[in-house]
Coordinates of C-alpha atoms and ligand atoms in Angstrom, one line a residue:
M1 CA -7.0 -15.2 24.7
R2 CA -4.9 -11.9 24.8
R3 CA -5.4 -9.7 22.1
R4 CA -1.7 -9.5 20.8
D5 CA -1.7 -13.3 20.5
F6 CA -4.7 -13.2 18.1
V7 CA -4.2 -11.6 15.0
V8 CA -1.6 -11.0 12.9
G9 CA 1.2 -12.8 11.7
A10 CA 2.1 -12.4 8.3
L11 CA 3.2 -9.0 8.1
G12 CA 5.2 -9.0 11.3
A13 CA 7.4 -11.9 10.7
G14 CA 10.7 -10.7 11.7
L15 CA 9.5 -7.4 13.1
A16 CA 11.4 -6.1 15.9
S17 CA 9.9 -4.1 18.8
S18 CA 10.1 -0.3 18.8
G19 CA 8.7 2.3 20.7
G20 CA 5.7 0.5 22.3
F21 CA 5.0 -1.4 19.2
D22 CA 4.8 -5.2 19.9
P23 CA 6.4 -7.5 17.5
F24 CA 3.8 -9.5 15.7
V25 CA 3.3 -13.2 16.2
W26 CA 2.1 -15.8 13.7
N27 CA -1.3 -17.0 13.5
A28 CA -0.5 -20.6 13.3
S29 CA -4.0 -21.6 13.0
T30 CA -4.1 -21.0 9.1
A31 CA -2.4 -23.3 6.8
K32 CA -1.4 -20.6 4.5
A33 CA 0.5 -18.5 7.5
A34 CA 2.3 -21.9 8.2
T35 CA 3.4 -22.4 4.8
A36 CA 4.6 -18.9 4.6
R37 CA 6.6 -19.1 7.7
G38 CA 9.9 -17.9 6.8
R39 CA 8.9 -15.9 3.6
V40 CA 8.4 -12.4 2.9
P41 CA 4.5 -12.4 2.5
Y42 CA 3.2 -11.5 -0.9
G43 CA -0.1 -10.2 -1.7
A44 CA -2.2 -8.2 -4.3
A45 CA -4.6 -5.4 -4.3
V46 CA -8.0 -7.0 -5.1
R47 CA -11.3 -5.9 -6.9
T48 CA -13.8 -7.5 -4.4
D49 CA -16.7 -7.4 -6.8
L50 CA -14.9 -10.0 -9.1
L51 CA -14.4 -12.7 -6.6
D52 CA -18.0 -14.2 -7.2
T53 CA -17.8 -14.4 -11.0
E54 CA -14.3 -14.6 -12.1
F55 CA -13.1 -18.0 -10.9
D56 CA -9.5 -18.0 -12.5
Y57 CA -8.8 -14.6 -10.9
K58 CA -10.1 -15.8 -7.5
A59 CA -8.2 -18.9 -7.9
A60 CA -4.8 -17.0 -8.7
I61 CA -5.3 -14.9 -5.6
V62 CA -6.2 -17.7 -3.2
D63 CA -3.0 -19.9 -4.8
R64 CA -0.5 -17.2 -4.6
C65 CA -1.2 -14.6 -2.0
Q66 CA -0.7 -14.4 1.8
L67 CA -2.2 -11.1 1.9
V68 CA -4.9 -9.1 0.1
V69 CA -5.8 -5.3 0.2
G70 CA -9.0 -3.7 -1.4
E71 CA -8.0 -1.9 -4.4
G72 CA -11.1 0.2 -3.3
G73 CA -13.5 -0.4 -0.7
L74 CA -11.8 1.3 2.4
K75 CA -11.1 4.7 0.6
W76 CA -13.5 7.6 1.7
F77 CA -15.4 7.7 -1.5
D78 CA -16.4 4.0 -1.3
L79 CA -17.1 4.0 2.5
R80 CA -18.8 7.5 3.0
P81 CA -21.4 8.3 0.3
S82 CA -22.7 10.7 2.7
Q83 CA -21.7 12.3 5.9
E84 CA -23.9 10.1 8.0
Q85 CA -23.3 6.8 6.3
F86 CA -20.6 4.1 6.6
V87 CA -21.1 1.4 3.7
F88 CA -18.8 -1.7 4.7
D89 CA -20.1 -4.1 2.2
Q90 CA -17.0 -4.4 0.2
P91 CA -14.2 -4.4 3.2
D92 CA -16.5 -6.9 5.1
R93 CA -16.7 -9.2 1.9
L94 CA -12.9 -9.0 1.5
I95 CA -11.8 -9.7 4.8
D96 CA -14.1 -12.7 5.2
F97 CA -12.6 -13.9 1.7
A98 CA -9.2 -13.4 3.4
E99 CA -10.2 -15.1 6.5
K100 CA -11.6 -18.0 4.9
N101 CA -8.7 -18.8 2.8
G102 CA -5.9 -18.3 5.4
M103 CA -5.0 -14.9 4.1
Q104 CA -4.8 -11.4 6.0
M105 CA -6.1 -8.0 4.7
R106 CA -4.1 -4.8 4.6
G107 CA -6.0 -1.7 5.1
H108 CA -5.7 1.0 2.6
T109 CA -6.4 3.9 3.3
L110 CA -7.6 6.2 6.3
A111 CA -6.2 9.8 5.4
W112 CA -5.5 10.6 1.6
Y113 CA -6.1 13.6 -0.6
G114 CA -7.7 11.1 -3.3
A115 CA -11.0 9.3 -3.6
M116 CA -12.7 12.1 -1.4
P117 CA -16.5 12.0 -1.6
E118 CA -17.9 15.6 -2.8
W119 CA -19.5 16.2 0.8
T120 CA -16.1 16.6 2.4
K121 CA -15.6 20.0 0.6
T122 CA -18.0 21.3 3.0
I123 CA -15.6 20.6 5.9
A124 CA -15.3 24.2 6.8
S125 CA -13.2 24.6 10.0
A126 CA -10.3 23.0 11.8
A127 CA -12.4 21.8 14.7
E128 CA -14.8 20.1 12.0
A129 CA -12.0 18.5 10.0
E130 CA -10.7 17.1 13.3
R131 CA -14.0 15.6 14.5
E132 CA -14.7 14.4 11.1
L133 CA -11.1 12.4 10.6
V134 CA -11.1 11.1 14.1
H135 CA -14.7 9.9 13.8
H136 CA -13.8 8.3 10.5
I137 CA -10.9 6.6 11.6
T138 CA -12.4 5.5 14.9
T139 CA -15.4 3.7 13.3
V140 CA -13.5 2.0 10.6
V141 CA -10.4 1.0 12.6
A142 CA -12.7 -0.3 15.7
R143 CA -15.0 -2.4 13.1
Y144 CA -11.8 -4.4 12.1
Q145 CA -9.8 -4.0 15.2
G146 CA -7.4 -7.0 15.8
R147 CA -8.2 -8.4 12.3
I148 CA -6.3 -6.0 10.0
P149 CA -2.7 -6.3 10.8
S150 CA -1.5 -3.3 8.9
W151 CA -3.0 0.1 8.0
D152 CA -1.9 2.7 5.5
V153 CA -2.7 5.3 7.9
V154 CA -1.6 8.2 5.7
N155 CA -1.4 7.7 1.8
E156 CA 0.6 10.2 -0.2
A157 CA 1.1 12.9 2.3
I158 CA 4.3 14.2 0.3
A159 CA 3.7 16.8 -2.3
E160 CA 4.4 16.0 -6.0
Y161 CA 7.4 18.5 -6.2
P162 CA 8.4 19.1 -2.6
G163 CA 11.5 20.8 -4.1
D164 CA 8.9 23.9 -4.6
G165 CA 9.0 24.5 -0.8
T166 CA 5.7 23.0 0.4
P167 CA 6.7 19.5 1.5
I168 CA 3.2 18.4 2.4
R169 CA 0.6 17.8 -0.4
D170 CA -2.7 19.7 -0.4
S171 CA -5.8 18.0 0.8
I172 CA -8.7 18.9 2.9
W173 CA -6.8 17.7 5.9
Q174 CA -3.7 19.7 5.4
E175 CA -5.9 22.8 4.2
R176 CA -7.7 22.5 7.6
L177 CA -5.4 21.1 10.3
G178 CA -1.9 21.7 8.7
K179 CA 0.3 18.9 8.7
R180 CA -0.8 18.0 12.3
Y181 CA -3.6 15.9 10.4
I182 CA -0.7 13.2 10.0
E183 CA 0.2 12.9 13.8
L184 CA -3.6 12.9 14.7
A185 CA -4.4 9.9 12.0
F186 CA -1.7 7.9 13.6
R187 CA -2.5 8.6 17.3
T188 CA -6.1 7.8 16.4
V189 CA -5.4 4.6 14.9
S190 CA -3.1 3.5 17.6
A191 CA -5.5 4.3 20.4
I192 CA -7.9 1.9 18.7
D193 CA -5.6 -0.9 17.5
P194 CA -2.3 -0.6 19.5
T195 CA -1.4 -4.2 17.8
A196 CA -1.6 -2.9 14.1
Q197 CA 1.3 -2.1 12.0
L198 CA 0.9 1.6 11.1
V199 CA 2.3 2.7 7.7
I200 CA 2.8 6.0 5.9
N201 CA 2.5 5.1 2.3
D202 CA 4.1 6.9 -0.7
Y203 CA 5.3 6.8 -4.2
N204 CA 7.9 8.4 -6.7
I205 CA 10.9 7.9 -4.7
E206 CA 13.0 5.3 -6.6
N207 CA 14.3 6.9 -10.0
P208 CA 17.2 9.1 -10.4
T209 CA 15.5 12.5 -10.8
S210 CA 15.4 15.5 -8.9
Q211 CA 11.7 15.0 -8.1
C212 CA 12.5 11.5 -6.5
R213 CA 15.4 13.0 -4.7
D214 CA 13.1 15.8 -3.1
R215 CA 10.5 13.2 -2.2
R216 CA 12.7 11.1 -0.5
T217 CA 14.4 14.1 1.4
A218 CA 10.8 15.2 2.2
L219 CA 9.3 11.7 3.5
L220 CA 12.6 11.4 5.7
D221 CA 12.1 14.9 7.2
L222 CA 8.6 14.1 7.8
L223 CA 9.4 10.7 9.6
R224 CA 12.0 12.3 11.6
D225 CA 9.6 15.0 12.7
L226 CA 7.1 12.1 13.9
K227 CA 9.6 9.9 15.5
D228 CA 10.9 13.2 17.5
R229 CA 7.4 13.4 18.7
D230 CA 6.9 9.5 19.3
V231 CA 4.1 9.6 17.1
P232 CA 3.1 5.8 16.5
V233 CA 4.3 5.2 13.0
H234 CA 5.9 1.9 12.5
A235 CA 6.8 1.6 8.6
V236 CA 7.2 3.2 5.4
G237 CA 5.2 1.7 2.5
I238 CA 6.7 2.2 -0.8
Q239 CA 4.2 1.8 -3.4
G240 CA 6.6 0.9 -6.2
H241 CA 4.4 2.3 -9.4
L242 CA 7.6 1.8 -11.2
P243 CA 8.0 3.7 -14.6
G244 CA 9.2 1.3 -16.9
D245 CA 11.5 3.6 -19.2
L246 CA 13.2 5.0 -16.0
E247 CA 16.1 3.5 -14.2
I248 CA 16.0 2.6 -10.7
D249 CA 18.2 4.9 -8.3
K250 CA 19.6 1.8 -6.6
D251 CA 22.1 3.8 -4.5
G252 CA 19.6 6.4 -3.8
L253 CA 16.8 4.2 -2.8
S254 CA 19.1 1.8 -0.7
R255 CA 20.4 5.0 1.2
F256 CA 16.8 5.8 1.7
I257 CA 16.0 2.5 3.2
E258 CA 19.1 2.7 5.5
E259 CA 17.7 6.2 7.0
V260 CA 14.5 4.6 7.3
K261 CA 15.9 1.6 9.3
G262 CA 18.0 4.0 11.5
M263 CA 14.8 5.2 12.5
E264 CA 13.8 1.8 13.6
L265 CA 10.9 1.7 10.9
E266 CA 10.0 -1.2 8.8
V267 CA 9.7 -1.2 5.1
L268 CA 7.2 -2.8 3.0
V269 CA 6.2 -2.7 -0.7
T270 CA 2.8 -2.0 -1.1
E271 CA 1.6 -1.3 -4.8
L272 CA 4.2 -2.8 -7.2
D273 CA 3.7 -2.7 -10.9
V274 CA 5.7 -1.4 -13.8
I275 CA 4.3 1.2 -16.0
D276 CA 5.0 -0.1 -19.4
N277 CA 3.4 2.6 -21.9
K278 CA 6.8 3.4 -23.1
L279 CA 8.3 0.0 -23.3
P280 CA 8.9 -1.9 -26.7
A281 CA 5.7 -3.5 -28.2
L282 CA 6.8 -7.1 -28.4
E283 CA 5.5 -8.8 -25.2
Y284 CA 8.3 -11.2 -24.6
D285 CA 10.8 -8.2 -24.4
R286 CA 8.6 -6.1 -22.5
D287 CA 8.0 -8.8 -19.9
Q288 CA 11.8 -9.3 -19.5
M289 CA 12.1 -5.4 -19.0
V290 CA 9.2 -5.1 -16.6
A291 CA 10.8 -8.2 -14.4
A292 CA 14.2 -6.5 -14.7
R293 CA 13.1 -3.1 -13.2
A294 CA 11.1 -4.8 -10.6
R295 CA 14.3 -6.9 -9.7
D296 CA 16.3 -3.7 -9.6
F297 CA 13.8 -2.0 -7.3
L298 CA 13.4 -4.9 -4.9
S299 CA 17.1 -5.8 -4.7
A300 CA 17.8 -2.2 -3.8
I301 CA 15.3 -2.8 -1.0
S302 CA 16.3 -6.1 0.1
D303 CA 20.1 -5.5 0.0
V304 CA 19.4 -3.4 3.0
T305 CA 16.6 -4.9 4.9
R306 CA 13.9 -7.7 4.7
P307 CA 10.6 -6.0 3.6
S308 CA 7.8 -6.9 5.9
A309 CA 5.7 -7.7 2.7
I310 CA 5.7 -7.3 -0.8
L311 CA 2.2 -6.4 -2.6
T312 CA 1.5 -5.8 -6.2
W313 CA -1.5 -3.5 -7.2
G314 CA -3.4 -6.2 -8.7
I315 CA -2.3 -9.7 -9.9
T316 CA -3.4 -10.0 -13.5
D317 CA -3.0 -7.8 -16.4
R318 CA -6.6 -8.2 -17.1
Y319 CA -7.4 -5.9 -14.2
T320 CA -5.0 -2.8 -13.8
W321 CA -5.5 0.9 -13.1
V322 CA -2.5 1.7 -15.3
P323 CA -4.3 2.3 -18.7
I324 CA -6.4 4.8 -16.8
W325 CA -3.4 7.1 -17.0
F326 CA -0.7 5.2 -19.2
K327 CA -2.4 3.6 -22.2
R328 CA 0.0 2.6 -24.9
D329 CA 0.2 4.7 -28.2
D330 CA 0.2 1.4 -30.1
G331 CA -3.0 0.4 -28.9
R332 CA -1.6 -2.9 -27.2
A333 CA -2.7 -3.8 -23.8
N334 CA -0.5 -2.9 -20.6
R335 CA 1.4 -5.8 -19.1
P336 CA 2.3 -4.3 -15.6
L337 CA 1.5 -7.3 -13.3
P338 CA 3.0 -10.7 -12.5
L339 CA 0.3 -12.7 -14.3
D340 CA -1.0 -12.2 -17.9
A341 CA -4.6 -11.7 -18.7
A342 CA -5.4 -15.3 -18.8
C343 CA -3.8 -15.5 -15.3
R344 CA -0.5 -17.3 -16.7
P345 CA 2.7 -16.3 -14.7
K346 CA 5.0 -13.9 -16.4
A347 CA 8.8 -13.0 -15.8
L348 CA 7.7 -10.6 -13.0
M349 CA 6.0 -13.5 -11.0
K350 CA 9.3 -15.1 -11.0
V351 CA 11.1 -12.0 -9.6
I352 CA 8.7 -11.8 -6.9
N353 CA 9.0 -15.4 -5.9
E354 CA 12.8 -14.8 -5.7
F355 CA 12.2 -11.9 -3.4
T356 CA 9.5 -13.6 -1.3
R357 CA 11.0 -17.3 -0.7
A358 CA 11.9 -18.6 2.5
A359 CA 15.3 -17.5 3.8
E360 CA 17.9 -20.0 3.1
Ligands
9MR1 O1 -6.2 1.4 -8.7 C1 -6.9 2.3 -8.0 C2 -8.1 2.7 -8.9 O2 -8.9 1.7 -9.4 C3 -9.0 3.7 -8.2 O3 -9.9 4.5 -9.2 C4 -8.2 5.0 -7.8 C5 -8.9 6.2 -7.0 O4 -9.3 5.5 -5.9 O5 -7.0 4.6 -7.0 C6 -6.3 3.6 -7.7 O6 -5.2 3.1 -6.8 C7 -4.2 4.0 -6.4 C8 -4.0 3.9 -4.6 O7 -5.2 4.0 -4.1 C9 -2.9 4.6 -4.2 N1 -1.8 4.7 -5.1 C10 -1.9 4.8 -6.4 C11 -2.8 3.9 -6.7 C12 -3.0 3.9 -8.4 O8 -3.5 5.1 -9.0

C-alpha cells in the first residue's frame, strides 16, 4: 500500500493540494470515517487517564467524535521528564483508543513556550537548541508517522501583545534560535511525515480589541514570511477559547480567514470553548449565550471557508481547564463545553452539529 493511501481521512476532506502537500484521502475502512463523509469532522481534547474509569465520558467521545487530541500527553512536560527520556504511554493509549473506535488523533504540540520541563532551561546555545528541537520532533513524529494526520507543529508563536513591537512570543526556542525555530520545526516534521497536515495554532484573534487586531496582523505577517520561503505550513489552527463577555469581530475574523485562504492555507478550529466566568448565573441563559458566541465565531469562519475540522477543548463541563484561570465569583461551575457535567448535550452541541453536518 502506498503511504499516502494509508492514513488520513477525516481532516483532509475537501483539502486542495498546495505546495507539494497532497490532499488527504478518506480511510474508508472505518465506519466512523464513512458516516462522517461529507461532514466537517468534529473532535474533542481528551484526558486519556479517564477513559478506563469514566464510562459516560468515554461513550460521549466515541458516540460524537471523529477526532481526538490529547489535552496533554504529547507536550514536552509529559513526554520528556528528563533529557534522555521519552514517555509515550499517554499518546500510545490515546491513538490506540482512537483507532479502535474509528477515530483519528491530532498531535498537540511540538514547539510551544508552555508545559516545558525544567531541564529545558539548561539548553544553553543555538546549536544545542537546534539539536534538541530536531531530536524531539524527529523521535515523536517518526513514532506516529502515517497515523497522526494533523500536527499542531508550533503552538502560540505570536506574542501576547505584538503591538509592542516584538511579534514573536518568548520561549526557549525563540531565545536561542530566534524566529527561525518556527521554520525549523515545520521543515523537520515535513521531512519525517510529508503526508501530515502541518498547523500553526494560536488564540486571541477573534474579538474587536486592538490586541486581537495586532495578533491577526502578526500572524498573517508570519504566515506570509513562511510561505515566501516555501516552508511547509498547511493550515492555521484557530484555538477559539472565546471570552463569553466579548463580541466576536465577525468582519475582522472573516477578513483574516480570507487572507489565510489567499495564501492557500486551510483553516481549522482546534480548541473551541466559551469562557463563561463573566456571564449570568442562570444556567439556561448562560448556555444560550455560550452557544450564540460560538455560533458567531463559527459563522465568521464558515462564511468564508469550510474548516477542515472543528474540535472543542474537552467535551463535558465535568473536565475543563477553564476554572484553573477563570473561576466564577459566584462559586457556580463553569459551563464552557458542548455537554454538561452529566454528559447531556447543551445548546453549544446543537451549534457544533449545525456547523459540522454534511453539506446539503
Ligand atoms: O487544558 C490544558 C491544561 O490541562 C494544561 O494544564 C495546560 C498546560 O499544559 O494546557 C491546557 O491546554 C492549553 C493548550 O495546550 C494550548 N492552548 C490553551 C489550552 C488551555 O490553556
